[in-house]
XYZ file of C-alpha atoms in Angstrom:
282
model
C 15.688 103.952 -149.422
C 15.695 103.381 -145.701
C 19.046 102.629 -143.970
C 19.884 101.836 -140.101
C 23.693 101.843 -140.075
C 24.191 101.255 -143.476
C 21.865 98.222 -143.560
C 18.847 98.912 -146.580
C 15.541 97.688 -145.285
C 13.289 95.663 -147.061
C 10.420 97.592 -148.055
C 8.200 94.489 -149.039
C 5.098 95.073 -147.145
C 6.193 92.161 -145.493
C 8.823 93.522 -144.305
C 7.978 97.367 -143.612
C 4.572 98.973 -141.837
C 3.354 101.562 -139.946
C 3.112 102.247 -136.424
C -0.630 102.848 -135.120
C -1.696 105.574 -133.175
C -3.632 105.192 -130.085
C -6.986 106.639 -130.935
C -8.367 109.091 -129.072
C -11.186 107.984 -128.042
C -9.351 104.608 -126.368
C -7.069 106.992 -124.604
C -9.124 107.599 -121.311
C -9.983 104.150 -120.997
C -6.841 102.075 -119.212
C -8.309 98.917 -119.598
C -7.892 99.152 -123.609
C -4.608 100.561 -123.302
C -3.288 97.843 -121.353
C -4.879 95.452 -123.647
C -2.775 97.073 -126.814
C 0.541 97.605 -124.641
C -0.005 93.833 -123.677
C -0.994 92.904 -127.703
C 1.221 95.062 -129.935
C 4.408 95.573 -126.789
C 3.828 99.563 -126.996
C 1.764 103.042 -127.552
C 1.894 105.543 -129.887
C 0.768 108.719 -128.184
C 0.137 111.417 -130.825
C 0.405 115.145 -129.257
C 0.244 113.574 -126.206
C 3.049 116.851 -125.270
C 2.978 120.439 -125.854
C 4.507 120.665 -128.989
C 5.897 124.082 -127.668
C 7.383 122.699 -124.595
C 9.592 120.102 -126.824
C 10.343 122.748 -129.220
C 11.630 124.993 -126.245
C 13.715 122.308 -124.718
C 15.229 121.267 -128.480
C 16.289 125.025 -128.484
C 17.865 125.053 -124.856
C 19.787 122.270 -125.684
C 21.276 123.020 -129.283
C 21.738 126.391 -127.264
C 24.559 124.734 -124.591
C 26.092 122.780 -127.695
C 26.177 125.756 -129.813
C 29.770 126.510 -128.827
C 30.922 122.796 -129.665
C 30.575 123.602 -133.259
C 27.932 121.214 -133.880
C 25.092 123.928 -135.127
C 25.076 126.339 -137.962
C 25.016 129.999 -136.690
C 21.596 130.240 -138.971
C 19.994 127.519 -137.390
C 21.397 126.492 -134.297
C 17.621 127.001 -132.144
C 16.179 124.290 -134.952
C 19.355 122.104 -134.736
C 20.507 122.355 -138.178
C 23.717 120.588 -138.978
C 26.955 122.844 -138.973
C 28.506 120.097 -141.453
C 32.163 121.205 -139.589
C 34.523 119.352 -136.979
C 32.688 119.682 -133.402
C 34.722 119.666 -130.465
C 34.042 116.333 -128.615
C 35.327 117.251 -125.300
C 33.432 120.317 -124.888
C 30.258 118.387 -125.900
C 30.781 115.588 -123.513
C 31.983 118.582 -120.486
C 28.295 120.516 -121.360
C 26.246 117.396 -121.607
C 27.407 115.479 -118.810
C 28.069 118.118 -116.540
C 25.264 120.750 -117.200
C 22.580 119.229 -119.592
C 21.769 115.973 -118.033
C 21.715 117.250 -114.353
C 20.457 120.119 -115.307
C 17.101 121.696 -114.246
C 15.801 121.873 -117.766
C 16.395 118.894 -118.442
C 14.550 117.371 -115.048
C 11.381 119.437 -115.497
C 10.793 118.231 -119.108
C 11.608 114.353 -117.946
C 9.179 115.000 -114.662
C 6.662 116.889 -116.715
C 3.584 116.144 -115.264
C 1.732 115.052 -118.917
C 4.611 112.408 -118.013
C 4.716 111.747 -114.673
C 0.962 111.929 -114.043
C 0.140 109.622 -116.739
C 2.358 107.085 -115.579
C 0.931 107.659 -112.221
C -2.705 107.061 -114.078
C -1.576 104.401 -116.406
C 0.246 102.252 -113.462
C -2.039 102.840 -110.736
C 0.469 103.693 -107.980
C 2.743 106.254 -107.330
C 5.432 106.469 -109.592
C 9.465 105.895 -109.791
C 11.581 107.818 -112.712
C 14.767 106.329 -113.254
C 17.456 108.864 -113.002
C 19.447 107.367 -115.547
C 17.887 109.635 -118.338
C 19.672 109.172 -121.995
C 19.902 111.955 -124.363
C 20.991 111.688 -128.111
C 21.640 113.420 -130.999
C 22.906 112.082 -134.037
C 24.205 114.314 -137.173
C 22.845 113.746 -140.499
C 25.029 111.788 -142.963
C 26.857 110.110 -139.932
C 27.620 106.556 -140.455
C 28.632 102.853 -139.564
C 27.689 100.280 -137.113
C 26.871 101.599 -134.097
C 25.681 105.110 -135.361
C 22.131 104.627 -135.447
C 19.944 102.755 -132.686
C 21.372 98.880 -132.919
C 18.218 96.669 -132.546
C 17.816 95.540 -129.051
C 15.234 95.626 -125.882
C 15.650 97.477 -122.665
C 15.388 94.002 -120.011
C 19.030 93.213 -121.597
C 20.362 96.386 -119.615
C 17.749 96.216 -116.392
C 18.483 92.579 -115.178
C 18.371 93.640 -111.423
C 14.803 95.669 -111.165
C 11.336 94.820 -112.687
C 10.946 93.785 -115.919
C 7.948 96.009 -115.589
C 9.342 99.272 -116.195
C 8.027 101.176 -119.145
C 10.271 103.397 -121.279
C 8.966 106.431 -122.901
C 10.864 107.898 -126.206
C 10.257 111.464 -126.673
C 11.271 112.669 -129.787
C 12.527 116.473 -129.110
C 11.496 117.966 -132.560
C 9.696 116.605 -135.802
C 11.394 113.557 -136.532
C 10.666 111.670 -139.996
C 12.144 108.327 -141.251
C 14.673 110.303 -142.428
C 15.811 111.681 -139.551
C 16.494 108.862 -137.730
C 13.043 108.084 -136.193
C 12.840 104.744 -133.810
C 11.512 101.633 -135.624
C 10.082 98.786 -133.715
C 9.710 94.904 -134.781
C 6.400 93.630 -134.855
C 5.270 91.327 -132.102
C 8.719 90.950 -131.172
C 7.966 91.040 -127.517
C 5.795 87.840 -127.280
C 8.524 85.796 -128.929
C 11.143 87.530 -126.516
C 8.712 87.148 -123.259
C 7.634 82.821 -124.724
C 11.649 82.278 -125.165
C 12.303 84.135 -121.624
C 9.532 81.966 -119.806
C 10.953 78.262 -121.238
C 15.005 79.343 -120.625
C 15.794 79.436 -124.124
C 16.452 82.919 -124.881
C 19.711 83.754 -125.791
C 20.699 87.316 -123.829
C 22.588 89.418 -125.709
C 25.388 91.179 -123.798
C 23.451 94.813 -125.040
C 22.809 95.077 -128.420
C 20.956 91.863 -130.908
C 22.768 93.201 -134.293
C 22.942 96.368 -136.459
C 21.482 93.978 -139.172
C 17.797 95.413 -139.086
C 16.642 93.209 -142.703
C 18.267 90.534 -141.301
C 16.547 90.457 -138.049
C 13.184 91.018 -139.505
C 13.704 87.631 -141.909
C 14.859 85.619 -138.781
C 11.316 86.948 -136.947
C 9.840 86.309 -140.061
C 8.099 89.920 -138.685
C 7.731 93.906 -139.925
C 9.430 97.093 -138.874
C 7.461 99.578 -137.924
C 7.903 102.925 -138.476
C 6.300 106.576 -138.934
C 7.069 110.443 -138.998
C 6.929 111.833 -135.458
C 6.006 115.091 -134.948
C 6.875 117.213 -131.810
C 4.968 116.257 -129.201
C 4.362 112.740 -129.455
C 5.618 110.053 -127.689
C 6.125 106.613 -128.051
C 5.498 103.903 -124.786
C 6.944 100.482 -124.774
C 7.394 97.335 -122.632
C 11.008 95.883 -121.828
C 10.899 93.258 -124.402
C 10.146 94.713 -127.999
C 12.676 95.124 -130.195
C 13.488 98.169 -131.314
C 16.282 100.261 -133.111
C 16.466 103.931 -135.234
C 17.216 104.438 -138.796
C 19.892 106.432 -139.854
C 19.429 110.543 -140.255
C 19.704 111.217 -144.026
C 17.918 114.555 -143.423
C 18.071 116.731 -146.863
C 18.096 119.745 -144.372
C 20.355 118.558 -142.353
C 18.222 118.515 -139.317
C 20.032 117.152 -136.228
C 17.788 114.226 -134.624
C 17.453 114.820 -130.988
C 15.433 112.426 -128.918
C 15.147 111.367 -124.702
C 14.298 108.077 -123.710
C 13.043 107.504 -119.854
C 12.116 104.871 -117.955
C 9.125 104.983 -114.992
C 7.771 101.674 -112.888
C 5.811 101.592 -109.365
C 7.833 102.293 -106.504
C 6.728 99.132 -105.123
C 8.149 96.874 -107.895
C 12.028 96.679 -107.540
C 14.740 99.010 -108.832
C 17.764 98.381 -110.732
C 20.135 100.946 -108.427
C 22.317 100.946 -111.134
C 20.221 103.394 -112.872
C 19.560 105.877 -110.249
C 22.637 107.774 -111.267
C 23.080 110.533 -114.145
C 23.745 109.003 -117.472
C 27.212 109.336 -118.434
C 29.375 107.504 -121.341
C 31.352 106.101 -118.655
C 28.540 104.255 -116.062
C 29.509 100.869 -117.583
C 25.466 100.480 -118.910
């Protein structure tokens, strides 16, 4: 059974697919990979990152957060769950103030497997938005808002381009389970046709927590798949897309990064070129 806060998906195949690796042989030619970004609204980029470098950061970062509680003693380089009370405060104090501004945390963003294929894939030199998010969610954690609420990124960048690309990295293996990001099917062409006549409805962030429900109204699939470290996943500022909730039986903690690059000669929402805090009012 697959949940996204607390919601049970349909797993009709009408309902519930895959998501489809770029192949590897399309992967050199941009032409083809514009043509799917443009057709399915984003990439799946299998091993497209050192698998080592994500495992490193996952460990530098469950590292800082080990004295908040959140990791067992046994498994805190691997992110396994304490299952105890975590000290909030000291979380927010080491994330805001040391993990997100922190050097670590800029070279794995700037990476140049990251940078220099945006640079490739855009054909200009390259912006990265400095608002970087970071998130880890605990396994068995739940209600609305808990997991990813379905939604697409042009509802929170009104004032640059809507053609910045975001890039999800997940920082370790991340199954279904875990709390892996889902994405509706062709969502983006109905989002971009509604956007182009004036009819679309903007939500203020978020569409709904109601992931079945949103898939009947688009009468459209969520897609899904187990990530491994490494891969990353590409998409436009119109799909829809949310996370399911982390049921892992080992009680893995899901840790992911999403970033956003465009061409420095499109326009920039300023209100992202500040650290991400809880607070920025975005």
């Amino acid at each position: 059974m697959i949940t996204s806060n607390g919601y049970v998906l349909d797993e009709s195949p009408a309902r519930l697919g895959r998501l489809e690796p770029v192949p590897t042989d399309v992967r050199d030619d941009k032409d083809a990979m514009w043509g799917r970004l443009r057709r399915d609204g984003y990439l799946y980029l299998s091993d497209h990152l050192d698998a080592e470098v994500v495992r490193d950061f996952r460990a530098y970062y469950f590292g800082k957060l080990a004295p908040t509680g959140l990791v067992a003693p046994e498994g805190a380089s691997d992110g396994i769950d304490s299952s105890g009370d975590v000290d909030l405060a000291l979380t927010r104090r080491v994330l805001f103030d040391d993990v997100v501004p922190g050097d670590a945390y800029a070279a794995l963003t700037s990476h140049p497997s990251i940078r220099g294929w945006f640079q490739w894939f855009l054909g200009d030199d390259v912006h990265l938005h400095k608002r970087r998010i970071i998130r880890h969610t605990r396994p068995g954690e739940t209600g609305i808002g808990t997991a990813t609420q379905a939604h697409y990124d042009l509802v929170y960048l009104r004032e640059g381009t809507d053609r910045v690309l975001s890039m999800w990295i997940p920082l370790g293996d991340c199954t279904v389970e875990n709390g892996g990001l889902a994405y509706l099917e062709g969502s983006h062409h109905r989002v971009m046709a509604e956007e182009r006549a004036g009819t679309l409805k903007m939500p203020a962030a978020s569409i709904t927590a109601d992931l079945p429900g949103l898939a009947d109204e688009y009468d459209s699939r969520w897609l899904i798949n187990d990530y491994r470290a490494g891969d990353v996943m590409v998409h436009s500022a119109h799909i829809v897309h949310a996370s399911t909730d982390n049921v892992d039986p080992e009680r893995r903690i899901r840790l992911s990064t999403d970033i956003r690059y465009q061409r420095v000669s499109d326009p920039i929402d300023w209100r992202w070129q500040e650290h991400w805090h809880l607070d920025d009012g975005l």
